[in-house]
Coordinates of C-alpha atoms and ligand atoms in Angstrom, one line a residue:
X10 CA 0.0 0.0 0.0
X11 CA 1.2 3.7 -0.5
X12 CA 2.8 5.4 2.2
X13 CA 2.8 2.7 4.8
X14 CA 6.4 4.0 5.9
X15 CA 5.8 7.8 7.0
X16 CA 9.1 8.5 7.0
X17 CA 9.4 8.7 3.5
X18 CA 8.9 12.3 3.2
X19 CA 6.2 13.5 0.4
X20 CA 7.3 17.1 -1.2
X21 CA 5.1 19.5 -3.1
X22 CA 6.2 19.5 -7.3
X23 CA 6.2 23.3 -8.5
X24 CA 2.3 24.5 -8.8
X25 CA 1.0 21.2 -9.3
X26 CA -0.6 19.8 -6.2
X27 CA 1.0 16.9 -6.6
X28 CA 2.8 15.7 -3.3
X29 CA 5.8 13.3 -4.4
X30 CA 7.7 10.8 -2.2
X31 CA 10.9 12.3 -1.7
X32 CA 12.6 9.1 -3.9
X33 CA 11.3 8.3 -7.0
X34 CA 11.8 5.3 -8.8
X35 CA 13.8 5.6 -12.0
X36 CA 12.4 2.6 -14.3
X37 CA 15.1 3.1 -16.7
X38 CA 17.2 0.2 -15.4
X39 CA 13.8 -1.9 -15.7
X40 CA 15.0 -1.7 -19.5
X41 CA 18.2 -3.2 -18.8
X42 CA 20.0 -0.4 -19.5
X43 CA 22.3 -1.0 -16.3
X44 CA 22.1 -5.0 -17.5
X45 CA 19.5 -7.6 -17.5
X46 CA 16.5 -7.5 -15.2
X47 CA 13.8 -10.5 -15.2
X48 CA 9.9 -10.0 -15.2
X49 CA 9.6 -11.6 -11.8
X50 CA 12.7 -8.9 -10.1
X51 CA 10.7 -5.4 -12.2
X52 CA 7.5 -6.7 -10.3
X53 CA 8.8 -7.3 -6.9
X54 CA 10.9 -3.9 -7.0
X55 CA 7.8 -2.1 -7.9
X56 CA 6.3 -3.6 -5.2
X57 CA 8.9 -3.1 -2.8
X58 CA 8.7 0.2 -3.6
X59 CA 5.0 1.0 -2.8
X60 CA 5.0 -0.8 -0.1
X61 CA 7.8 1.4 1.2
X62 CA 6.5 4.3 0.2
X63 CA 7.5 5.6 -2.8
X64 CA 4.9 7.3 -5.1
X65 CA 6.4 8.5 -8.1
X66 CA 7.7 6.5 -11.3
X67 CA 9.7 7.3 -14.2
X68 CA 9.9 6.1 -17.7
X69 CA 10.4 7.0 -21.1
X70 CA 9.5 5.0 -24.2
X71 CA 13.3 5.8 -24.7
X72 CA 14.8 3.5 -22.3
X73 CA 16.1 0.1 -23.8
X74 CA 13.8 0.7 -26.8
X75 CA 10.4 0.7 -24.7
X76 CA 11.4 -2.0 -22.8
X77 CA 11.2 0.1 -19.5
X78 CA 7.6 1.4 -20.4
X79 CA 6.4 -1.9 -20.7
X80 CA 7.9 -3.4 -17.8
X81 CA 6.8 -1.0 -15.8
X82 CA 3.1 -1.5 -17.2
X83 CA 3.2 -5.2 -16.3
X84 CA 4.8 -4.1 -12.6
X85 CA 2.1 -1.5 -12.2
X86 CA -0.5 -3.7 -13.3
X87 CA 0.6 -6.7 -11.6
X88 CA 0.9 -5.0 -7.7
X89 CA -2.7 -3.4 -8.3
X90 CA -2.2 -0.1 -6.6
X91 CA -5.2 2.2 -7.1
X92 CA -4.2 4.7 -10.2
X93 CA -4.9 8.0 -8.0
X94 CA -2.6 6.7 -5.1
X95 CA 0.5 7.4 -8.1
X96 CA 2.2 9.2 -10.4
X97 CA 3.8 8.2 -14.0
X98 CA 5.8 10.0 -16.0
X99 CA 7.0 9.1 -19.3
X100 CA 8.6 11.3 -22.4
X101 CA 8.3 12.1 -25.7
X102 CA 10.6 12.8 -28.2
X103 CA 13.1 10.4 -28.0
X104 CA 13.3 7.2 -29.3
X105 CA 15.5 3.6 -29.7
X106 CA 15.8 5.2 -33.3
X107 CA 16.6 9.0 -32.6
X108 CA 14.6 12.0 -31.9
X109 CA 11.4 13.5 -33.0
X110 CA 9.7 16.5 -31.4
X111 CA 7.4 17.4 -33.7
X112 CA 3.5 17.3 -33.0
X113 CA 2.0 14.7 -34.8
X114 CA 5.0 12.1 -33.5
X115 CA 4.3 13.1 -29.9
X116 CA 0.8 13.2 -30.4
X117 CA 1.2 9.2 -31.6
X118 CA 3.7 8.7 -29.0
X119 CA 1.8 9.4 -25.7
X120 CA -1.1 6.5 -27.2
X121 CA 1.8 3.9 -27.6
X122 CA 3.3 4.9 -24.4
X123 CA -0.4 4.5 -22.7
X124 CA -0.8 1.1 -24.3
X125 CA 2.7 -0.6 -22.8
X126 CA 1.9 1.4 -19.7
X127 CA -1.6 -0.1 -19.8
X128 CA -2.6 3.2 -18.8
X129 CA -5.7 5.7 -19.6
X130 CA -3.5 8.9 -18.7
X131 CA 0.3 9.6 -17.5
X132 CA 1.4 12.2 -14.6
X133 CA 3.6 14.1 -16.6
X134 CA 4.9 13.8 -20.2
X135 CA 8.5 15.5 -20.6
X136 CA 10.0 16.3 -23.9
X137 CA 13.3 13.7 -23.3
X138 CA 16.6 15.2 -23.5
X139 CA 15.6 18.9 -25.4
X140 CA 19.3 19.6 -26.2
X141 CA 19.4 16.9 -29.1
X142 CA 16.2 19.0 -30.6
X143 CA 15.0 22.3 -32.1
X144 CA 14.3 24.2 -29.1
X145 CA 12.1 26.6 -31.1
X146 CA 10.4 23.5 -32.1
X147 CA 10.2 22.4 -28.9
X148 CA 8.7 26.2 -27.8
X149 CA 6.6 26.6 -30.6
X150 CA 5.6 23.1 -31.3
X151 CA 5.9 20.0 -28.6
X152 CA 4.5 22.2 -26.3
X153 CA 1.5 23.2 -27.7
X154 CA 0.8 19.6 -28.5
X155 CA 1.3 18.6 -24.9
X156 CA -1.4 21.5 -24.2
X157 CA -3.4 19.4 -26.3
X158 CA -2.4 16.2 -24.8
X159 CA -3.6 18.1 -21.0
X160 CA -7.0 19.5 -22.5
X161 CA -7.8 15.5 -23.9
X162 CA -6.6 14.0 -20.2
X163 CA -4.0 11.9 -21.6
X164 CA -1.7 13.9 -19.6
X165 CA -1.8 16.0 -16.2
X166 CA 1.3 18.3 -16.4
X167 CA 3.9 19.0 -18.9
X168 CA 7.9 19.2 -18.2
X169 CA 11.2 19.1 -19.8
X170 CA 14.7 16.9 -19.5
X171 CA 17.9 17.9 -20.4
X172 CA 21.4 17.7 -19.3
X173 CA 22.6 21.1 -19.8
X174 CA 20.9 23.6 -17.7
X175 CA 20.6 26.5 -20.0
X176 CA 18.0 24.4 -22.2
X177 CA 15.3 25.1 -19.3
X178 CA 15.9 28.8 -19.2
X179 CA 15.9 29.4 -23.0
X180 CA 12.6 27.7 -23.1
X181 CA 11.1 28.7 -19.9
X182 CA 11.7 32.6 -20.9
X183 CA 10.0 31.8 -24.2
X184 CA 6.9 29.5 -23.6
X185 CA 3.6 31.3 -21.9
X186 CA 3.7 31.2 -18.3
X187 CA 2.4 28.0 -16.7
X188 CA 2.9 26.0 -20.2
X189 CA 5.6 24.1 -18.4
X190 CA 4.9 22.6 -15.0
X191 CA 7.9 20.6 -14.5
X192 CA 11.3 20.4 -15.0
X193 CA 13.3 17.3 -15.2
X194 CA 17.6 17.5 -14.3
X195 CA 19.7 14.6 -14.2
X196 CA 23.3 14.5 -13.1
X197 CA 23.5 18.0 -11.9
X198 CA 22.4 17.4 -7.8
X199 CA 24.4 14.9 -6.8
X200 CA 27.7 14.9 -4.5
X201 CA 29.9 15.5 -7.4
X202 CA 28.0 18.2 -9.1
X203 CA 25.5 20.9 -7.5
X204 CA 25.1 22.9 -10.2
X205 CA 21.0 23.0 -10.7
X206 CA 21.3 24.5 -7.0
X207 CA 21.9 27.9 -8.8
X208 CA 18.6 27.4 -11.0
X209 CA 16.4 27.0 -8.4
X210 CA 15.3 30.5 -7.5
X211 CA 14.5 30.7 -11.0
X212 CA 12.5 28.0 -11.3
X213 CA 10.9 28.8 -8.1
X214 CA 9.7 32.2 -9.7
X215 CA 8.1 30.5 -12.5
X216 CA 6.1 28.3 -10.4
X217 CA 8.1 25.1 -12.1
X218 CA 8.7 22.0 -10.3
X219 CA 11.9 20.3 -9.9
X220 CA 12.9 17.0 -10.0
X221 CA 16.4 16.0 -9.7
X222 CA 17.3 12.6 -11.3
X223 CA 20.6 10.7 -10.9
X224 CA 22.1 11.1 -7.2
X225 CA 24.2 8.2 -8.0
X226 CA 25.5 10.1 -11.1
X227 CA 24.0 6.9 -13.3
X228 CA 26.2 4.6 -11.6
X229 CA 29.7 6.7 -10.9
X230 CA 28.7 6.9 -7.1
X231 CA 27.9 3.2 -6.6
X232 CA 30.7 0.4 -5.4
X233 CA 30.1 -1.4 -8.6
X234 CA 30.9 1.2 -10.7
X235 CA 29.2 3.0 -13.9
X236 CA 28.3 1.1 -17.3
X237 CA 30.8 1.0 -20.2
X238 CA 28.4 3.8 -22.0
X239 CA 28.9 6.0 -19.2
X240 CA 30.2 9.6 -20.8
X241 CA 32.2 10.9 -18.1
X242 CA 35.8 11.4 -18.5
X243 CA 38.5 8.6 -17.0
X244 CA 39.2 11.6 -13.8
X245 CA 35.8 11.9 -13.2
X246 CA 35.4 8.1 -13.1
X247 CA 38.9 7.5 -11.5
X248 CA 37.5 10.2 -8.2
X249 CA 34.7 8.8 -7.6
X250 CA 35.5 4.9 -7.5
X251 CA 38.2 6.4 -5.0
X252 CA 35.9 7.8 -3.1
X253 CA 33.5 4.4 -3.4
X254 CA 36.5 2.7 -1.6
X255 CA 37.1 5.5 0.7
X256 CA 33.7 4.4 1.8
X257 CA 34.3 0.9 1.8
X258 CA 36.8 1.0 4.0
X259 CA 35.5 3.6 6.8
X260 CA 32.4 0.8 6.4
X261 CA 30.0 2.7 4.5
X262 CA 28.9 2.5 1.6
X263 CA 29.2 5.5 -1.5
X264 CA 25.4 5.2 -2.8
X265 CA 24.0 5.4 0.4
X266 CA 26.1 9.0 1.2
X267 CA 25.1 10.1 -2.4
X268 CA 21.3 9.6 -2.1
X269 CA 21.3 11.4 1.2
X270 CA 23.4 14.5 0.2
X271 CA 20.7 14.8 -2.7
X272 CA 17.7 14.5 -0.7
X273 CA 19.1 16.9 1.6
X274 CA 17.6 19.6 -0.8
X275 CA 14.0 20.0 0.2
X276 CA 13.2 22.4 -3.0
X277 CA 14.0 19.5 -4.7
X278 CA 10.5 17.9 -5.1
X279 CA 11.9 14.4 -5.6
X280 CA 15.3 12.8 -6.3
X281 CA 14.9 9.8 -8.9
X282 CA 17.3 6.6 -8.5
X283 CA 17.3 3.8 -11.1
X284 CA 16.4 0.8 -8.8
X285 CA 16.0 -2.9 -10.4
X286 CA 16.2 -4.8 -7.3
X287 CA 14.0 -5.1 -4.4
X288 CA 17.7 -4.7 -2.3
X289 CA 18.1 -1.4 -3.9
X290 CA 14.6 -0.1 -3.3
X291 CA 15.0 -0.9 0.4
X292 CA 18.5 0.1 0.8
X293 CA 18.0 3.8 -0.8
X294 CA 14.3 4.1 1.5
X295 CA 16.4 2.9 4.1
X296 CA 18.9 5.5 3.6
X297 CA 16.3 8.5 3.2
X298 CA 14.7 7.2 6.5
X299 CA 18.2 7.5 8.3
X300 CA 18.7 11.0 6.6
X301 CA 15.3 12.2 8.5
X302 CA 16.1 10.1 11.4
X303 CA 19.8 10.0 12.2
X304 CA 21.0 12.4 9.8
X305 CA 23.9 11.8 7.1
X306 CA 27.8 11.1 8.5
X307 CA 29.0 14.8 7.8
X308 CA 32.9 13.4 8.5
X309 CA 33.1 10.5 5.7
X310 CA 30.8 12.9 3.7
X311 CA 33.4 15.6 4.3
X312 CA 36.4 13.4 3.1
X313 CA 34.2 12.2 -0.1
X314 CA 34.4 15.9 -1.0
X315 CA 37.4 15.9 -0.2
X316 CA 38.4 13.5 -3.0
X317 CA 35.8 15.1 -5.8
X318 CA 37.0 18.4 -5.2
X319 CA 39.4 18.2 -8.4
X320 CA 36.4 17.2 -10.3
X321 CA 33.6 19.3 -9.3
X322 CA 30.9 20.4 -11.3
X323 CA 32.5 18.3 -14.2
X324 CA 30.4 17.4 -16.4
X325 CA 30.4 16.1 -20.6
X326 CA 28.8 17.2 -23.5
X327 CA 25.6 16.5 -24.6
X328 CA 23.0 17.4 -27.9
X329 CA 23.9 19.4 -30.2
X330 CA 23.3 23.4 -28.5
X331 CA 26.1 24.4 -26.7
X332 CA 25.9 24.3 -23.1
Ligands
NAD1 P1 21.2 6.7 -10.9 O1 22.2 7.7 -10.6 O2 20.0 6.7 -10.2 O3 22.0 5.3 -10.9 C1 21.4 4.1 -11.2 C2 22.3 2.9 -11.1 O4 22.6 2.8 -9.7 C3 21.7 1.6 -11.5 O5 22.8 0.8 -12.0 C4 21.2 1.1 -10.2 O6 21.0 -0.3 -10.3 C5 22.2 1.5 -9.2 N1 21.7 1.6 -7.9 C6 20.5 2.1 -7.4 N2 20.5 2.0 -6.1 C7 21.6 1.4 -5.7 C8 22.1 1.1 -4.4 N3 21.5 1.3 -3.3 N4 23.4 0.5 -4.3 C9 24.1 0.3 -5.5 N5 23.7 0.6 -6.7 C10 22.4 1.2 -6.8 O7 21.0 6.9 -12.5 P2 19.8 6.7 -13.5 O8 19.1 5.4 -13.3 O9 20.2 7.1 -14.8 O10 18.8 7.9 -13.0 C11 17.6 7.6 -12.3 C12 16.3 7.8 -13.1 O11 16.1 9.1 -13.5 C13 16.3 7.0 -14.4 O12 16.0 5.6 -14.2 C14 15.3 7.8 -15.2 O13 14.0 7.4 -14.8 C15 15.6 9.2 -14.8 N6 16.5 9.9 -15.7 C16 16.0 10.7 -16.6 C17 16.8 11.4 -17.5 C18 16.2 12.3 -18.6 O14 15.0 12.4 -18.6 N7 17.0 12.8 -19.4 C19 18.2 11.3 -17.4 C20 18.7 10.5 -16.4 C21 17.9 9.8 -15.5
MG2 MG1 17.2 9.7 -19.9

């Protein structure tokens, strides 16, 4: 059932009344995009993760070629939680075979994304990763489709992902206000990199909710390490598997001190981990519920800083605007 754990805090996303559990779950792994995940381990983690809690799911038809979306339909279907007791959000725009933000493709999208969802409506629908489109397009276009998509109740609100930060502002300053509810960032709140902290005023004064996907900087900040796609450069990498071990060896472990330095931002509505196992779900719950209970270890948290410092705020390219 939803929210059987009170601890796991709910937070308020932008101007939209929804309350989100502080973690979401990021279903992208339930794609086997961080390696193979059966039926029987997608079901049990999603229901691990109500059971625990957690509110708030994330796709996109995107992740190992809609593999994700579909899973995630047979998880959600399987556990039988009430629809109005949870949120989905999927994306449009980018696919196993590239990118198309045009309106009649996301207008075709959202009904194939229902169907593996096996789902009359979604949360949110985000334009996936803006930085590889148009971004007029995206102003002048996908987001008056989406309006469309909202006034037809396939969709509640309406956001945008990206890995550079200055796609939000160029389109936030350019869309009417209130056209965009939500804003998704990924890789830029975690322990290694802050930098969507300095966004946040801005995004306050639109009225536009945050989520922060990531915290474990898609596998850097974990003992076993990112996945051979992983774009960051070999200092990047190098820093933060020292600072996994630095962990390791004061008896901690690295995912646990990431999670709770990125839920430690309450503006943040909530902080999305990929999680394929029911271990993980309870392990990163369990880590939120110490944060609120016990607090985080500010001395091994200190030294992990301590070893990132050289590679703060790096980041790598991505899409085809400059950052
Ligand atoms: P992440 O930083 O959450 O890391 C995920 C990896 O960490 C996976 O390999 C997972 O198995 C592992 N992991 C999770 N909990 C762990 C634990 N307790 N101990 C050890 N390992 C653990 O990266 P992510 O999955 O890329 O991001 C989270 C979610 O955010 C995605 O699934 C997706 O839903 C969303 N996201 C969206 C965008 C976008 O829209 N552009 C980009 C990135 C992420
Ligand atoms: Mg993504």
């Amino acid at each position: 059932m939803a929210n059987s754990n009170p601890k796991l805090s709910l937070r308020d996303l932008g101007n939209t009344g929804l309350k989100l559990s502080s973690i979401g779950f990021g279903a992208s792994p339930l794609g086997n995009v961080f390696g193979p995940v059966s039926e029987a381990d997608a079901i049990a983690s999603v229901r691990e993760a109500f059971r625990l809690g957690i509110n708030f799911f994330d796709t996109s038809p995107y992740y190992g070629g809609t593999l994700s979306e579909t899973m995630l339909g047979i998880a959600l279907q399987a556990v039988g939680v009430p629809r109005n007791e949870y949120f989905v959000s999927t994306k449009c725009g980018r696919y196993g075979d590239g990118f198309d933000f045009s309106a009649e493709r996301v207008m075709k999208s959202i009904d194939e994304s229902l169907g593996r969802l096996k789902l009359d409506y979604v949360d949110m629908l985000q334009c996936h990763d803006i930085e590889f489109g148009d971004l007029d397009q995206i102003v002048n276009e996908t987001i008056p489709a989406l309006q469309k998509l909202k006034e037809m109740g396939k969709i509640r609100y309406i956001g945008i992902t990206g890995l550079p930060l200055s796609v939000f502002t160029y389109v936030l300053d350019r869309v009417p206000p209130g056209s965009v509810d939500v804003i998704l960032s990924y890789c830029h709140y975690s322990v290694n990199d802050t930098t969507l902290v300095d966004l946040i005023p801005y995004l306050k004064s639109k009225g536009v909710g945050v989520i922060s996907a990531s915290p474990l900087a898609m596998g850097l900040l974990t003992e076993n390490g990112p996945p051979e796609w992983h774009p960051a450069s070999p200092e990047l990498k190098s820093a933060c598997k020292a600072a996994a071990i630095l962990c390791k060896e004061k008896g901690g472990n690295i995912s646990k001190f990431a999670l709770q330095y990125s839920l430690t931002n309450i503006e943040i509505a909530s902080v999305l981990v990929g999680m394929n196992s029911v271990k993980q779900v309870q392990e990163n719950v369990a880590a939120a519920v110490e944060l609120t209970t016990t607090g985080k270890d500010e001395r091994i948290l200190r030294e992990i800083e301590a070893i990132l410092e050289p590679v703060k705020n790096q980041t790598w390219p991505s899409g085809i605007q400059k950052s």
